[in-house]
Every structure is written in structure tokens, then in C-alpha cells.
């Protein structure tokens, strides 16, 4: 996965250790530093986390029901056996497969992080 597809705080996994799901802490051209890592990972060793109800539920995000984020009405439709989920944000609808896609689209349209992390600050909050 290209590092240019990611933002700080995105959930990704290591290709060499698919059980390791982690947050992006630092991005450099061609390299990604994960929160639990001691070194940068080559972007070729980073892959997306497939969007599943269990994964987003760990972060308190409901699936298959409407909720609000930053004043926008959101619905994440996840059906068993489908290769993608449907993301509805107000009048827009997207097909998303990975959690980082959900995070990026939600932030772009609402200005709010759908998954927050205490060790990763948004540069847009003036902190």
C-alpha cells in the first residue's frame, strides 16, 4: 500500500504479520511508522484492514444503523459475504473495503475523526 493513501491514525496491518492491527503514527515517502513499532516499515509491508462489524465495533462505531458524526448523518452497511461495505454520509454513498478508506472519507466529508487515538493529534485542532 502506498504511504500517500494513508493519514495519521489510520488502522492498517502488516503484510508479514496479518494479526497485527495498528495505528499509523508517522508517514514518510515510501515508509510508515506504526505505533507499536520501533522502526519504519516499508510501505510494501502495509496492507488495509478489511472493514468488518467486529473491528469497527471495538471503536464504538455502529454498523447497520444511522448515527451522527460532526453534524453529518452516517450509515455503514456491512453484509455477510460481501467484499465491501456501503458508507452513506448525508447524500453521498461510497463502497469501501478497508477501515482506512472509511476513516479518510469520513474525515474528508465531516471534518471529524471517526476513530480517535489519544497519542495522535490532529494538526488541524491548533494543538
JSON list of C-alpha atoms in Angstrom, two decimals:
[
{"chain": "A", "resi": 1, "resn": "UNK", "atom": "CA", "xyz": [0.00, 0.00, 0.00]},
{"chain": "A", "resi": 2, "resn": "UNK", "atom": "CA", "xyz": [1.33, 3.45, -0.86]},
{"chain": "A", "resi": 3, "resn": "UNK", "atom": "CA", "xyz": [2.01, 5.71, 2.11]},
{"chain": "A", "resi": 4, "resn": "UNK", "atom": "CA", "xyz": [0.26, 8.50, 0.19]},
{"chain": "A", "resi": 5, "resn": "UNK", "atom": "CA", "xyz": [-3.05, 6.64, 0.66]},
{"chain": "A", "resi": 6, "resn": "UNK", "atom": "CA", "xyz": [-2.79, 6.95, 4.43]},
{"chain": "A", "resi": 7, "resn": "UNK", "atom": "CA", "xyz": [-3.29, 9.57, 7.13]},
{"chain": "A", "resi": 8, "resn": "UNK", "atom": "CA", "xyz": [-2.05, 9.67, 10.71]},
{"chain": "A", "resi": 9, "resn": "UNK", "atom": "CA", "xyz": [-4.24, 7.46, 12.88]},
{"chain": "A", "resi": 10, "resn": "UNK", "atom": "CA", "xyz": [-5.33, 5.11, 10.08]},
{"chain": "A", "resi": 11, "resn": "UNK", "atom": "CA", "xyz": [-5.74, 1.46, 11.06]},
{"chain": "A", "resi": 12, "resn": "UNK", "atom": "CA", "xyz": [-3.56, -0.86, 8.97]},
{"chain": "A", "resi": 13, "resn": "UNK", "atom": "CA", "xyz": [-1.95, -4.26, 9.26]},
{"chain": "A", "resi": 14, "resn": "UNK", "atom": "CA", "xyz": [1.44, -5.72, 8.47]},
{"chain": "A", "resi": 15, "resn": "UNK", "atom": "CA", "xyz": [1.57, -7.99, 5.44]},
{"chain": "A", "resi": 16, "resn": "UNK", "atom": "CA", "xyz": [4.20, -10.13, 7.19]},
{"chain": "A", "resi": 17, "resn": "UNK", "atom": "CA", "xyz": [2.04, -10.37, 10.36]},
{"chain": "A", "resi": 18, "resn": "UNK", "atom": "CA", "xyz": [-1.66, -10.13, 9.40]},
{"chain": "A", "resi": 19, "resn": "UNK", "atom": "CA", "xyz": [-2.73, -10.47, 13.04]},
{"chain": "A", "resi": 20, "resn": "UNK", "atom": "CA", "xyz": [-1.03, -7.14, 13.86]},
{"chain": "A", "resi": 21, "resn": "UNK", "atom": "CA", "xyz": [-3.54, -4.28, 13.50]},
{"chain": "A", "resi": 22, "resn": "UNK", "atom": "CA", "xyz": [-2.04, -0.93, 14.40]},
{"chain": "A", "resi": 23, "resn": "UNK", "atom": "CA", "xyz": [-2.35, 2.84, 14.02]},
{"chain": "A", "resi": 24, "resn": "UNK", "atom": "CA", "xyz": [-0.22, 4.89, 11.63]},
{"chain": "A", "resi": 25, "resn": "UNK", "atom": "CA", "xyz": [1.92, 7.19, 13.77]},
{"chain": "A", "resi": 26, "resn": "UNK", "atom": "CA", "xyz": [4.37, 8.76, 11.26]},
{"chain": "A", "resi": 27, "resn": "UNK", "atom": "CA", "xyz": [4.39, 8.85, 7.45]},
{"chain": "A", "resi": 28, "resn": "UNK", "atom": "CA", "xyz": [7.45, 9.32, 5.26]},
{"chain": "A", "resi": 29, "resn": "UNK", "atom": "CA", "xyz": [7.75, 8.82, 1.50]},
{"chain": "A", "resi": 30, "resn": "UNK", "atom": "CA", "xyz": [7.68, 5.06, 1.00]},
{"chain": "A", "resi": 31, "resn": "UNK", "atom": "CA", "xyz": [7.66, 4.31, 4.72]},
{"chain": "A", "resi": 32, "resn": "UNK", "atom": "CA", "xyz": [5.13, 4.00, 7.52]},
{"chain": "A", "resi": 33, "resn": "UNK", "atom": "CA", "xyz": [5.82, 4.01, 11.25]},
{"chain": "A", "resi": 34, "resn": "UNK", "atom": "CA", "xyz": [3.23, 2.19, 13.33]},
{"chain": "A", "resi": 35, "resn": "UNK", "atom": "CA", "xyz": [2.51, 2.97, 16.93]},
{"chain": "A", "resi": 36, "resn": "UNK", "atom": "CA", "xyz": [3.76, -0.35, 18.27]},
{"chain": "A", "resi": 37, "resn": "UNK", "atom": "CA", "xyz": [6.83, -0.50, 16.02]},
{"chain": "A", "resi": 38, "resn": "UNK", "atom": "CA", "xyz": [10.39, 0.51, 16.77]},
{"chain": "A", "resi": 39, "resn": "UNK", "atom": "CA", "xyz": [11.30, 1.15, 13.14]},
{"chain": "A", "resi": 40, "resn": "UNK", "atom": "CA", "xyz": [9.73, 2.35, 9.94]},
{"chain": "A", "resi": 41, "resn": "UNK", "atom": "CA", "xyz": [8.03, -0.29, 7.80]},
{"chain": "A", "resi": 42, "resn": "UNK", "atom": "CA", "xyz": [8.38, -0.29, 4.04]},
{"chain": "A", "resi": 43, "resn": "UNK", "atom": "CA", "xyz": [5.04, 0.69, 2.50]},
{"chain": "A", "resi": 44, "resn": "UNK", "atom": "CA", "xyz": [5.04, -2.69, 0.72]},
{"chain": "A", "resi": 45, "resn": "UNK", "atom": "CA", "xyz": [4.66, -4.38, 4.11]},
{"chain": "A", "resi": 46, "resn": "UNK", "atom": "CA", "xyz": [1.49, -2.40, 4.94]},
{"chain": "A", "resi": 47, "resn": "UNK", "atom": "CA", "xyz": [-1.99, -3.52, 3.92]},
{"chain": "A", "resi": 48, "resn": "UNK", "atom": "CA", "xyz": [-5.54, -2.47, 4.72]},
{"chain": "A", "resi": 49, "resn": "UNK", "atom": "CA", "xyz": [-7.72, -3.88, 7.47]},
{"chain": "A", "resi": 50, "resn": "UNK", "atom": "CA", "xyz": [-10.88, -5.30, 5.91]},
{"chain": "A", "resi": 51, "resn": "UNK", "atom": "CA", "xyz": [-13.93, -3.42, 7.17]},
{"chain": "A", "resi": 52, "resn": "UNK", "atom": "CA", "xyz": [-15.85, -5.78, 9.45]},
{"chain": "A", "resi": 53, "resn": "UNK", "atom": "CA", "xyz": [-18.51, -5.14, 12.07]},
{"chain": "A", "resi": 54, "resn": "UNK", "atom": "CA", "xyz": [-16.31, -6.61, 14.82]},
{"chain": "A", "resi": 55, "resn": "UNK", "atom": "CA", "xyz": [-13.37, -4.31, 14.00]},
{"chain": "A", "resi": 56, "resn": "UNK", "atom": "CA", "xyz": [-15.33, -1.05, 13.99]},
{"chain": "A", "resi": 57, "resn": "UNK", "atom": "CA", "xyz": [-17.37, -2.20, 16.97]},
{"chain": "A", "resi": 58, "resn": "UNK", "atom": "CA", "xyz": [-14.14, -2.24, 19.01]},
{"chain": "A", "resi": 59, "resn": "UNK", "atom": "CA", "xyz": [-14.04, 1.54, 18.49]},
{"chain": "A", "resi": 60, "resn": "UNK", "atom": "CA", "xyz": [-17.70, 2.11, 19.35]},
{"chain": "A", "resi": 61, "resn": "UNK", "atom": "CA", "xyz": [-18.77, 2.62, 15.74]},
{"chain": "A", "resi": 62, "resn": "UNK", "atom": "CA", "xyz": [-22.17, 1.09, 14.99]},
{"chain": "A", "resi": 63, "resn": "UNK", "atom": "CA", "xyz": [-22.76, -0.93, 11.84]},
{"chain": "A", "resi": 64, "resn": "UNK", "atom": "CA", "xyz": [-26.08, -1.19, 10.05]},
{"chain": "A", "resi": 65, "resn": "UNK", "atom": "CA", "xyz": [-27.63, 1.75, 11.89]},
{"chain": "A", "resi": 66, "resn": "UNK", "atom": "CA", "xyz": [-27.60, 5.53, 11.45]},
{"chain": "A", "resi": 67, "resn": "UNK", "atom": "CA", "xyz": [-25.51, 7.80, 13.70]},
{"chain": "A", "resi": 68, "resn": "UNK", "atom": "CA", "xyz": [-24.11, 11.33, 13.63]},
{"chain": "A", "resi": 69, "resn": "UNK", "atom": "CA", "xyz": [-20.51, 12.48, 13.24]},
{"chain": "A", "resi": 70, "resn": "UNK", "atom": "CA", "xyz": [-19.66, 16.18, 13.06]},
{"chain": "A", "resi": 71, "resn": "UNK", "atom": "CA", "xyz": [-23.26, 17.07, 12.25]},
{"chain": "A", "resi": 72, "resn": "UNK", "atom": "CA", "xyz": [-23.39, 14.59, 9.36]},
{"chain": "A", "resi": 73, "resn": "UNK", "atom": "CA", "xyz": [-25.70, 11.58, 9.30]},
{"chain": "A", "resi": 74, "resn": "UNK", "atom": "CA", "xyz": [-23.75, 8.35, 8.68]},
{"chain": "A", "resi": 75, "resn": "UNK", "atom": "CA", "xyz": [-24.67, 4.74, 7.94]},
{"chain": "A", "resi": 76, "resn": "UNK", "atom": "CA", "xyz": [-22.16, 1.90, 7.49]},
{"chain": "A", "resi": 77, "resn": "UNK", "atom": "CA", "xyz": [-23.88, -1.07, 5.91]},
{"chain": "A", "resi": 78, "resn": "UNK", "atom": "CA", "xyz": [-21.96, -4.31, 6.37]},
{"chain": "A", "resi": 79, "resn": "UNK", "atom": "CA", "xyz": [-23.45, -7.52, 4.96]},
{"chain": "A", "resi": 80, "resn": "UNK", "atom": "CA", "xyz": [-22.06, -11.03, 5.44]},
{"chain": "A", "resi": 81, "resn": "UNK", "atom": "CA", "xyz": [-20.23, -12.39, 2.41]},
{"chain": "A", "resi": 82, "resn": "UNK", "atom": "CA", "xyz": [-19.83, -9.03, 0.67]},
{"chain": "A", "resi": 83, "resn": "UNK", "atom": "CA", "xyz": [-16.40, -7.81, -0.40]},
{"chain": "A", "resi": 84, "resn": "UNK", "atom": "CA", "xyz": [-17.24, -4.22, 0.51]},
{"chain": "A", "resi": 85, "resn": "UNK", "atom": "CA", "xyz": [-19.42, -2.16, 2.82]},
{"chain": "A", "resi": 86, "resn": "UNK", "atom": "CA", "xyz": [-21.67, 0.74, 1.91]},
{"chain": "A", "resi": 87, "resn": "UNK", "atom": "CA", "xyz": [-20.85, 4.04, 3.54]},
{"chain": "A", "resi": 88, "resn": "UNK", "atom": "CA", "xyz": [-23.59, 6.69, 3.46]},
{"chain": "A", "resi": 89, "resn": "UNK", "atom": "CA", "xyz": [-22.71, 10.20, 4.59]},
{"chain": "A", "resi": 90, "resn": "UNK", "atom": "CA", "xyz": [-25.62, 12.58, 4.16]},
{"chain": "A", "resi": 91, "resn": "UNK", "atom": "CA", "xyz": [-26.40, 12.50, 0.43]},
{"chain": "A", "resi": 92, "resn": "UNK", "atom": "CA", "xyz": [-23.26, 10.58, -0.64]},
{"chain": "A", "resi": 93, "resn": "UNK", "atom": "CA", "xyz": [-22.76, 6.82, -0.90]},
{"chain": "A", "resi": 94, "resn": "UNK", "atom": "CA", "xyz": [-19.42, 5.00, -1.22]},
{"chain": "A", "resi": 95, "resn": "UNK", "atom": "CA", "xyz": [-18.31, 1.39, -1.48]},
{"chain": "A", "resi": 96, "resn": "UNK", "atom": "CA", "xyz": [-15.44, 0.85, 0.96]},
{"chain": "A", "resi": 97, "resn": "UNK", "atom": "CA", "xyz": [-13.44, -2.27, 1.64]},
{"chain": "A", "resi": 98, "resn": "UNK", "atom": "CA", "xyz": [-10.88, -1.15, 4.23]},
{"chain": "A", "resi": 99, "resn": "UNK", "atom": "CA", "xyz": [-11.06, 0.69, 7.55]},
{"chain": "A", "resi": 100, "resn": "UNK", "atom": "CA", "xyz": [-8.57, 3.37, 6.41]},
{"chain": "A", "resi": 101, "resn": "UNK", "atom": "CA", "xyz": [-10.88, 4.19, 3.48]},
{"chain": "A", "resi": 102, "resn": "UNK", "atom": "CA", "xyz": [-13.76, 4.64, 5.94]},
{"chain": "A", "resi": 103, "resn": "UNK", "atom": "CA", "xyz": [-11.56, 6.85, 8.12]},
{"chain": "A", "resi": 104, "resn": "UNK", "atom": "CA", "xyz": [-10.35, 9.01, 5.23]},
{"chain": "A", "resi": 105, "resn": "UNK", "atom": "CA", "xyz": [-13.75, 9.53, 3.59]},
{"chain": "A", "resi": 106, "resn": "UNK", "atom": "CA", "xyz": [-15.47, 10.26, 6.91]},
{"chain": "A", "resi": 107, "resn": "UNK", "atom": "CA", "xyz": [-12.82, 12.84, 7.80]},
{"chain": "A", "resi": 108, "resn": "UNK", "atom": "CA", "xyz": [-12.90, 14.46, 4.35]},
{"chain": "A", "resi": 109, "resn": "UNK", "atom": "CA", "xyz": [-16.68, 14.92, 4.46]},
{"chain": "A", "resi": 110, "resn": "UNK", "atom": "CA", "xyz": [-17.29, 15.66, 8.15]},
{"chain": "A", "resi": 111, "resn": "UNK", "atom": "CA", "xyz": [-14.01, 17.16, 9.37]},
{"chain": "A", "resi": 112, "resn": "UNK", "atom": "CA", "xyz": [-14.17, 14.73, 12.32]},
{"chain": "A", "resi": 113, "resn": "UNK", "atom": "CA", "xyz": [-12.14, 11.60, 13.04]},
{"chain": "A", "resi": 114, "resn": "UNK", "atom": "CA", "xyz": [-14.37, 8.51, 13.15]},
{"chain": "A", "resi": 115, "resn": "UNK", "atom": "CA", "xyz": [-11.65, 6.62, 15.07]},
{"chain": "A", "resi": 116, "resn": "UNK", "atom": "CA", "xyz": [-9.72, 8.74, 17.53]},
{"chain": "A", "resi": 117, "resn": "UNK", "atom": "CA", "xyz": [-6.47, 7.88, 19.23]},
{"chain": "A", "resi": 118, "resn": "UNK", "atom": "CA", "xyz": [-5.00, 9.58, 22.32]},
{"chain": "A", "resi": 119, "resn": "UNK", "atom": "CA", "xyz": [-1.41, 9.53, 21.02]},
{"chain": "A", "resi": 120, "resn": "UNK", "atom": "CA", "xyz": [-2.18, 11.02, 17.62]},
{"chain": "A", "resi": 121, "resn": "UNK", "atom": "CA", "xyz": [-3.15, 14.68, 17.47]},
{"chain": "A", "resi": 122, "resn": "UNK", "atom": "CA", "xyz": [-4.80, 16.30, 14.52]},
{"chain": "A", "resi": 123, "resn": "UNK", "atom": "CA", "xyz": [-2.73, 19.18, 13.15]},
{"chain": "A", "resi": 124, "resn": "UNK", "atom": "CA", "xyz": [-5.98, 21.00, 12.38]},
{"chain": "A", "resi": 125, "resn": "UNK", "atom": "CA", "xyz": [-7.03, 21.39, 16.00]},
{"chain": "A", "resi": 126, "resn": "UNK", "atom": "CA", "xyz": [-4.40, 24.02, 16.79]},
{"chain": "A", "resi": 127, "resn": "UNK", "atom": "CA", "xyz": [-2.58, 21.82, 19.29]}
]
